[in-house]
Structures are given as C-alpha cells and as structure tokens.
C-alpha cells in the first residue's frame, strides 16, 4: 500500500527544518522531520531536488551541511549524509547518474561519487546565489551570484567553464553595472539561459551566439528579483521579487505580459508545472500559492505556519482525479455523520426562558411604560406637609 505522501502535489522546505507535503485536492498539509530532535533554524531547508525521474525520492539540503533523503513511497526520511564542504548554505542540489551534486555559497561545487576518490570538485567563484542543472543535458550546470557572472560548466570536463557571460556595457553615466544573478534556468531545446538579477533585470543569454552579453534584457519592479521559472511553452518566464511582486515576462519581445496578485512578502521560490498552466510559489509570508497562468486566478492558498525557502512541484497532470476518497470511504463517512445526527436528535432540548419584567397594564390591556418619578414626588410632598 502506497504512503499518503505519494499523493502530495507540492513539497515545501521551511526555515525550521521541516519538509511539508501539501495535497491540494484534500487541502491537507503534513510535516515531516528527520529524527526526534526539536525544530531548529540551524537545520533550515535551503535547497531540494528530486532523487529520480519517478519522483519517489527527494533530497533535502539543510543549513547545517547535511543532505537528507526522503522517500515519498514510505512517507519518511530514510537517510542522512554529511556534505559539509565549503562555507554557507546550499545554493542548489541535483542528481547525475545516481550521484549527488551540491553547490554552496562559497563557490564549491562537488559531485559526490560512491568512491570518495572519484569525487569532482569545482571552484565556481564566491558569492554564489544559485546553481541549476540542464534537464536535457544533465552533465551541464549553470552558476551565478553576486559579482559572480553566469557560467556554464560541463561536469565531464570541469577544468574551465564552457560559457562565461560578459557584463553589460556601462550605463549612461559610464559607470560599471554591478553583477548579481539570483536565479537562472535553461530553455528546453536550445542552449539559451534566462536569468533574473538583484537589480530587477531579466536577461536571456545564448551561448551558441558569438556574443557573451545578453541577447535580450527586460526590467521589472524596483526591487531585487529573487526567483524565476519558465512557463510550460517556454516562451515566457515567471519572476518574483523581494517585495512580493510576481509577473510573467515574454522572452520573445521582452515585455510584461501580466501580473499575479495576492502576495504579501518576499518570494523565495517559484515553479511552473511542465504541462498544466499552473505556477506554485512560496516565500516569507508563510503561504503556498498556486495561480492559473491563463486566468491569473489564485487556485490554491495554504498557510504553512513558518517561513518557506524552496519548493518542488509534482509533474503529474491529472490532479482532479487524485486524492479523492473511494466510494467505500465516502459511505463510511456518511454513515458516521448520520449516526452523529441520530445521537444529537435523541437528546432532550433544554429551553431557557428569559424573565420578563412585570409592568402595570391599562384597562384596555395595553402595556404602559413604567414611571416611578411622579409617585416619588407625591410621597415627598406629603411628608413635608
């Protein structure tokens, strides 16, 4: 019998070290913790990735340098390994031929083989904000960060990057434009890479072209962009900012297509469904939101009690037929409800009556307002006489 965790649609990592599984059809959220230790911000989840193409395993990277393996089939954590190399939190996790790929903020990218002598270590530069894997060419990854320009690495030949972006030209004051790549993603079917920066820019790079500068650039919001995700058709990208602004940017014309509303804090993670017009997002306002990209409608909104750092969205397509109770379960629920109704109906109803104030009535039977003041005045006058 499969675990109920298998039916979750979204997996979210929190700052308290909890992995949260959310079933959007049942509107249920379940917390999963490794071991019996209490909650600690030193174990905050900073990166996650699927362990296999069947989405039966999730690798969870924590702030203390450990990477935990969660089984969606068993509904529990099954393994924990120490990957404490370099400094800073994990900026990305990935899998390559059964081996784990980690990248930390200090710039150490490492492939963890079964034999420690076969491990691959690459220094990609300090201040890394994000590491992303090419889903079509899994041996290629992209890195970028603060004053650390976009680079594409081939893990089979890790000596030098196969692509290194060049900074844009100086601004109109002839001042150097600072570099701050916060997130990136490979476009399917090509070598193009889209990035978002901490200076509210969305840039598109094409390593196959002669130039190393971006071939397209667009600006959105006045605040740092923190996360992005490609839409299912790969013609647009959904970006989020540190203020809670989320929008869809067209990558063909570099213009704003639409805005998504309902956010109240910094967006930490965004992921679009690979086939359905849905996008999931989470952040510091402790809410998981799922929007419809066609209608801009907020489909689901779940409060998860703690600040959220990252998420994984399942690639299953038929959500409306999943997570529903079987007819036998529904009949048992109805039976329990009817039994409860019979018990409540058999109980004696206790009625409470309010005491009504007795007031003098006139000869016609109409009630008159009670007024004691004239009687008191007459009584006082008789006493004086």
Coordinates of C-alpha atoms in Angstrom, one line a residue:
X1 CA 0.0 0.0 0.0
X2 CA 1.4 3.4 -1.1
X3 CA 2.0 6.0 1.5
X4 CA -0.4 9.0 1.6
X5 CA 2.7 11.1 1.0
X6 CA 2.7 9.9 -2.6
X7 CA -0.5 11.9 -3.3
X8 CA 1.0 15.2 -2.3
X9 CA 1.2 17.8 -5.1
X10 CA 3.7 20.2 -3.7
X11 CA 6.7 19.8 -1.3
X12 CA 8.0 22.8 0.6
X13 CA 11.1 23.3 2.7
X14 CA 10.8 25.7 5.7
X15 CA 13.3 27.7 7.8
X16 CA 12.6 25.5 10.8
X17 CA 14.0 22.4 9.1
X18 CA 10.6 20.8 8.3
X19 CA 9.7 19.3 5.0
X20 CA 6.0 19.9 4.3
X21 CA 3.9 17.9 1.9
X22 CA 0.7 19.5 0.6
X23 CA -2.2 17.7 -1.0
X24 CA -4.2 20.4 -2.8
X25 CA -7.3 18.3 -3.5
X26 CA -7.7 17.2 0.1
X27 CA -6.5 20.6 1.3
X28 CA -4.1 18.9 3.7
X29 CA -0.5 19.7 4.8
X30 CA 1.7 17.2 6.5
X31 CA 5.0 17.9 8.3
X32 CA 8.0 15.5 8.0
X33 CA 11.0 15.7 10.3
X34 CA 14.2 13.7 10.4
X35 CA 14.7 12.1 13.8
X36 CA 13.2 13.1 17.1
X37 CA 15.1 16.3 17.6
X38 CA 13.2 19.6 18.0
X39 CA 12.9 22.3 15.5
X40 CA 16.0 24.4 14.8
X41 CA 16.8 27.1 12.4
X42 CA 20.3 25.6 12.1
X43 CA 18.6 22.8 10.1
X44 CA 16.7 25.2 7.8
X45 CA 15.9 23.7 4.3
X46 CA 17.8 25.7 1.7
X47 CA 17.6 23.5 -1.4
X48 CA 15.7 20.5 -2.7
X49 CA 15.7 18.2 -5.8
X50 CA 14.1 15.0 -7.0
X51 CA 16.1 11.9 -6.5
X52 CA 14.8 10.0 -9.5
X53 CA 12.6 10.6 -12.6
X54 CA 9.7 8.9 -10.9
X55 CA 9.6 11.5 -8.1
X56 CA 9.8 8.8 -5.4
X57 CA 12.7 10.4 -3.6
X58 CA 13.5 13.9 -2.5
X59 CA 17.0 15.2 -1.5
X60 CA 16.7 17.9 1.1
X61 CA 19.7 20.2 1.7
X62 CA 19.9 21.8 5.2
X63 CA 21.7 24.8 6.6
X64 CA 23.9 22.6 8.8
X65 CA 25.5 20.9 5.8
X66 CA 23.5 17.7 5.9
X67 CA 21.6 16.3 2.9
X68 CA 18.6 14.1 3.9
X69 CA 16.8 11.6 1.6
X70 CA 13.0 11.5 1.9
X71 CA 11.0 8.6 0.4
X72 CA 7.6 9.6 -0.9
X73 CA 6.7 5.9 -1.2
X74 CA 7.4 5.2 2.5
X75 CA 6.4 8.7 3.8
X76 CA 9.6 9.2 5.9
X77 CA 13.2 10.1 5.8
X78 CA 15.4 7.1 5.1
X79 CA 19.0 8.5 5.0
X80 CA 21.1 11.4 6.0
X81 CA 24.6 12.2 4.8
X82 CA 27.2 14.9 5.8
X83 CA 28.1 17.1 2.9
X84 CA 29.8 19.8 4.9
X85 CA 32.2 21.1 2.3
X86 CA 32.8 24.8 1.8
X87 CA 31.0 27.6 3.6
X88 CA 27.5 28.9 3.5
X89 CA 24.1 27.4 2.7
X90 CA 23.4 25.1 -0.2
X91 CA 22.6 27.1 -3.4
X92 CA 21.4 24.1 -5.4
X93 CA 21.1 20.3 -5.5
X94 CA 21.0 18.0 -8.5
X95 CA 21.4 14.3 -9.5
X96 CA 23.8 12.9 -12.1
X97 CA 23.8 9.2 -12.8
X98 CA 22.9 8.4 -9.2
X99 CA 25.4 10.8 -7.8
X100 CA 24.5 13.9 -5.8
X101 CA 25.7 17.4 -6.9
X102 CA 25.9 20.1 -4.3
X103 CA 26.9 23.8 -4.5
X104 CA 27.4 26.1 -1.6
X105 CA 27.6 29.9 -1.3
X106 CA 31.4 30.0 -1.0
X107 CA 31.6 28.6 -4.6
X108 CA 32.4 24.9 -4.1
X109 CA 30.6 22.7 -6.5
X110 CA 31.0 19.0 -5.8
X111 CA 29.9 15.7 -7.3
X112 CA 29.6 13.0 -4.6
X113 CA 30.5 9.7 -6.1
X114 CA 30.2 6.3 -4.3
X115 CA 34.0 6.2 -4.0
X116 CA 35.5 9.3 -2.4
X117 CA 38.5 9.2 -4.7
X118 CA 36.1 9.8 -7.7
X119 CA 34.5 12.9 -6.3
X120 CA 34.7 16.0 -8.6
X121 CA 35.3 19.4 -7.1
X122 CA 35.0 22.7 -8.9
X123 CA 35.5 26.2 -7.6
X124 CA 32.9 28.4 -9.4
X125 CA 33.7 31.6 -7.6
X126 CA 32.5 33.2 -4.3
X127 CA 29.1 34.7 -3.6
X128 CA 27.0 32.0 -5.4
X129 CA 23.3 32.5 -5.3
X130 CA 22.0 29.7 -7.5
X131 CA 23.1 26.5 -9.2
X132 CA 20.8 25.0 -11.8
X133 CA 21.1 21.8 -13.8
X134 CA 20.2 21.4 -17.5
X135 CA 17.4 18.9 -17.6
X136 CA 18.2 17.8 -21.1
X137 CA 22.0 17.6 -20.6
X138 CA 22.3 16.6 -17.0
X139 CA 26.1 16.8 -17.0
X140 CA 25.8 20.6 -17.5
X141 CA 25.1 23.1 -14.8
X142 CA 24.9 26.9 -14.6
X143 CA 26.0 29.0 -11.6
X144 CA 25.8 32.7 -10.8
X145 CA 25.8 35.1 -7.9
X146 CA 26.8 38.4 -6.5
X147 CA 29.8 39.7 -8.5
X148 CA 29.9 36.2 -10.0
X149 CA 28.8 36.3 -13.6
X150 CA 26.8 33.5 -15.2
X151 CA 28.9 30.4 -16.0
X152 CA 28.0 27.0 -17.6
X153 CA 30.1 24.0 -16.5
X154 CA 30.5 20.6 -18.1
X155 CA 31.0 18.1 -15.3
X156 CA 32.7 15.7 -17.7
X157 CA 35.3 18.4 -18.4
X158 CA 35.3 20.5 -15.3
X159 CA 38.6 22.4 -15.8
X160 CA 37.1 25.5 -17.4
X161 CA 33.5 26.7 -17.9
X162 CA 32.2 26.1 -21.4
X163 CA 30.5 29.5 -21.3
X164 CA 31.2 32.6 -19.2
X165 CA 28.9 35.6 -19.6
X166 CA 30.3 39.1 -20.1
X167 CA 28.9 42.0 -18.1
X168 CA 26.8 44.5 -20.0
X169 CA 28.2 47.8 -21.1
X170 CA 28.5 50.8 -18.7
X171 CA 25.4 52.8 -18.0
X172 CA 24.6 56.3 -19.3
X173 CA 26.9 57.8 -16.7
X174 CA 29.7 55.5 -17.9
X175 CA 29.6 53.6 -14.6
X176 CA 30.0 49.9 -14.3
X177 CA 26.8 47.9 -13.9
X178 CA 27.1 45.6 -10.8
X179 CA 26.6 41.8 -11.3
X180 CA 24.0 40.0 -9.2
X181 CA 22.5 36.9 -10.7
X182 CA 19.9 35.5 -8.3
X183 CA 18.3 32.6 -10.3
X184 CA 18.6 31.0 -13.8
X185 CA 17.1 28.3 -15.9
X186 CA 17.9 26.5 -19.2
X187 CA 15.4 26.8 -22.0
X188 CA 14.4 23.4 -23.4
X189 CA 15.5 22.5 -27.0
X190 CA 18.3 25.1 -27.0
X191 CA 21.4 26.3 -25.2
X192 CA 19.7 29.6 -24.1
X193 CA 19.7 30.5 -20.4
X194 CA 17.4 33.0 -18.7
X195 CA 18.4 34.8 -15.5
X196 CA 17.0 37.3 -13.1
X197 CA 19.2 39.7 -11.1
X198 CA 19.1 41.5 -7.9
X199 CA 18.9 44.8 -9.9
X200 CA 15.4 44.0 -11.3
X201 CA 16.6 42.7 -14.7
X202 CA 15.6 39.7 -16.7
X203 CA 18.3 38.6 -19.2
X204 CA 18.4 36.0 -21.9
X205 CA 21.8 34.5 -22.9
X206 CA 22.6 32.4 -25.9
X207 CA 26.0 30.6 -25.6
X208 CA 25.7 29.5 -29.3
X209 CA 25.9 33.1 -30.5
X210 CA 29.2 34.9 -30.8
X211 CA 28.5 37.5 -28.1
X212 CA 28.7 36.7 -24.4
X213 CA 26.4 39.6 -23.4
X214 CA 22.7 39.0 -23.1
X215 CA 20.7 38.9 -26.3
X216 CA 17.6 40.3 -24.6
X217 CA 17.1 42.3 -21.4
X218 CA 13.9 43.5 -19.6
X219 CA 13.3 45.2 -16.3
X220 CA 10.5 44.6 -13.8
X221 CA 9.7 46.1 -10.5
X222 CA 12.0 48.3 -8.4
X223 CA 13.1 45.6 -6.0
X224 CA 15.6 42.7 -6.3
X225 CA 14.3 39.7 -8.3
X226 CA 14.7 36.5 -6.3
X227 CA 13.3 33.6 -8.3
X228 CA 12.1 32.6 -11.7
X229 CA 10.6 29.7 -13.6
X230 CA 9.8 29.0 -17.3
X231 CA 6.2 28.7 -18.4
X232 CA 5.1 25.3 -19.9
X233 CA 5.6 26.7 -23.5
X234 CA 9.0 28.2 -22.6
X235 CA 8.0 31.5 -24.3
X236 CA 7.8 33.4 -21.1
X237 CA 9.2 33.4 -17.6
X238 CA 7.5 34.0 -14.2
X239 CA 9.6 36.1 -11.9
X240 CA 9.2 37.1 -8.3
X241 CA 10.7 40.0 -6.2
X242 CA 11.8 40.6 -2.7
X243 CA 8.7 42.8 -2.3
X244 CA 6.2 40.2 -3.4
X245 CA 5.7 41.3 -7.0
X246 CA 5.2 38.4 -9.4
X247 CA 4.8 38.8 -13.1
X248 CA 5.0 37.0 -16.4
X249 CA 7.7 38.3 -18.9
X250 CA 7.6 37.5 -22.6
X251 CA 11.0 36.2 -23.7
X252 CA 10.4 36.9 -27.4
X253 CA 9.7 40.6 -27.0
X254 CA 11.0 41.4 -23.5
X255 CA 7.7 42.9 -22.3
X256 CA 5.4 42.5 -19.3
X257 CA 2.5 40.1 -20.1
X258 CA 0.6 40.0 -16.8
X259 CA 0.9 40.3 -13.0
X260 CA -0.1 37.8 -10.4
X261 CA -1.6 39.3 -7.3
X262 CA -2.2 38.2 -3.7
X263 CA 1.4 38.2 -2.3
X264 CA 2.4 39.9 1.0
X265 CA 6.1 39.1 1.3
X266 CA 9.4 38.2 -0.4
X267 CA 9.1 35.4 -2.9
X268 CA 11.7 32.7 -2.3
X269 CA 10.8 30.0 -4.8
X270 CA 8.7 29.7 -8.0
X271 CA 8.0 26.7 -10.1
X272 CA 5.7 26.2 -13.1
X273 CA 4.0 22.9 -13.9
X274 CA 5.7 21.3 -17.0
X275 CA 2.3 20.7 -18.7
X276 CA -0.5 22.5 -16.9
X277 CA -1.0 26.3 -16.8
X278 CA -0.2 26.4 -13.1
X279 CA 2.6 28.1 -11.1
X280 CA 3.4 27.5 -7.4
X281 CA 5.2 30.0 -5.3
X282 CA 6.2 30.4 -1.6
X283 CA 8.1 32.9 0.5
X284 CA 8.4 34.8 3.7
X285 CA 4.7 35.4 4.2
X286 CA 4.3 31.7 5.0
X287 CA 1.8 31.0 2.3
X288 CA 1.9 28.5 -0.6
X289 CA 0.1 29.9 -3.6
X290 CA -0.9 28.2 -6.8
X291 CA -2.0 30.5 -9.7
X292 CA -3.6 29.8 -13.0
X293 CA -1.4 31.4 -15.7
X294 CA -4.2 31.7 -18.2
X295 CA -6.8 33.5 -16.0
X296 CA -4.4 34.9 -13.3
X297 CA -6.7 33.3 -10.8
X298 CA -5.5 32.2 -7.4
X299 CA -6.4 28.5 -7.4
X300 CA -5.0 27.4 -4.0
X301 CA -3.7 29.3 -1.0
X302 CA -2.3 27.3 2.0
X303 CA -1.0 28.8 5.2
X304 CA 2.0 26.7 6.4
X305 CA 2.9 28.5 9.7
X306 CA 6.7 29.0 9.0
X307 CA 8.7 30.9 6.5
X308 CA 9.3 29.0 3.3
X309 CA 12.6 28.8 1.3
X310 CA 12.1 26.3 -1.5
X311 CA 9.6 24.0 -3.2
X312 CA 9.1 21.1 -5.6
X313 CA 6.0 20.8 -7.8
X314 CA 5.0 17.4 -9.0
X315 CA 4.8 16.8 -12.7
X316 CA 1.6 14.7 -12.5
X317 CA -1.1 16.1 -14.8
X318 CA -4.4 14.6 -13.7
X319 CA -4.8 16.3 -10.4
X320 CA -8.6 16.4 -10.4
X321 CA -8.7 12.6 -10.3
X322 CA -6.2 12.2 -7.5
X323 CA -6.5 12.4 -3.8
X324 CA -10.3 11.7 -3.8
X325 CA -11.7 9.2 -1.4
X326 CA -13.0 5.9 -2.6
X327 CA -16.8 5.2 -2.5
X328 CA -16.4 2.9 0.5
X329 CA -14.6 5.6 2.4
X330 CA -17.3 8.1 1.4
X331 CA -20.0 5.7 2.6
X332 CA -18.3 5.2 5.9
X333 CA -18.0 9.0 6.3
X334 CA -21.7 9.4 5.5
X335 CA -22.6 6.6 8.0
X336 CA -20.6 8.3 10.8
X337 CA -22.3 11.6 10.1
X338 CA -25.8 10.0 10.2
X339 CA -25.0 8.2 13.4
X340 CA -23.9 11.5 14.9
X341 CA -27.2 13.2 13.7
X342 CA -29.3 10.4 15.4
X343 CA -27.4 10.9 18.7
X344 CA -28.0 14.7 18.6
X345 CA -31.7 14.3 17.6
X346 CA -32.3 11.9 20.5
X347 CA -31.0 14.3 23.1
X348 CA -33.5 16.4 25.1
X349 CA -33.6 20.1 24.2
X350 CA -33.3 22.4 27.2
X351 CA -35.0 25.7 26.6
X352 CA -34.1 28.7 28.6
X353 CA -36.7 31.4 29.2
X354 CA -35.9 34.9 29.9
X355 CA -37.7 36.6 32.8
X356 CA -40.0 39.3 31.6
X357 CA -40.3 42.4 33.7
X358 CA -43.9 42.8 35.1
X359 CA -45.3 46.2 34.1
X360 CA -48.7 47.7 35.0
X361 CA -51.3 47.4 32.3
X362 CA -54.1 49.8 31.4
X363 CA -57.7 48.9 31.4
X364 CA -57.6 48.3 27.7
X365 CA -54.9 45.8 28.2
X366 CA -52.0 47.8 26.6
X367 CA -48.8 47.9 28.4
X368 CA -47.7 51.3 29.7
X369 CA -44.2 52.4 30.3
X370 CA -43.2 52.2 34.0
X371 CA -42.6 55.6 35.5
X372 CA -41.9 55.9 39.3
X373 CA -40.9 59.6 39.3
X374 CA -44.4 61.2 39.9
X375 CA -45.2 58.8 42.7
X376 CA -42.0 59.6 44.5
X377 CA -42.7 63.4 44.2
X378 CA -46.1 63.0 45.8
X379 CA -44.7 61.0 48.6
X380 CA -42.1 63.6 49.4
X381 CA -44.7 66.4 49.4
X382 CA -46.9 64.5 51.9
X383 CA -44.0 64.1 54.2
X384 CA -43.3 67.9 54.1
X385 CA -46.9 68.8 55.0

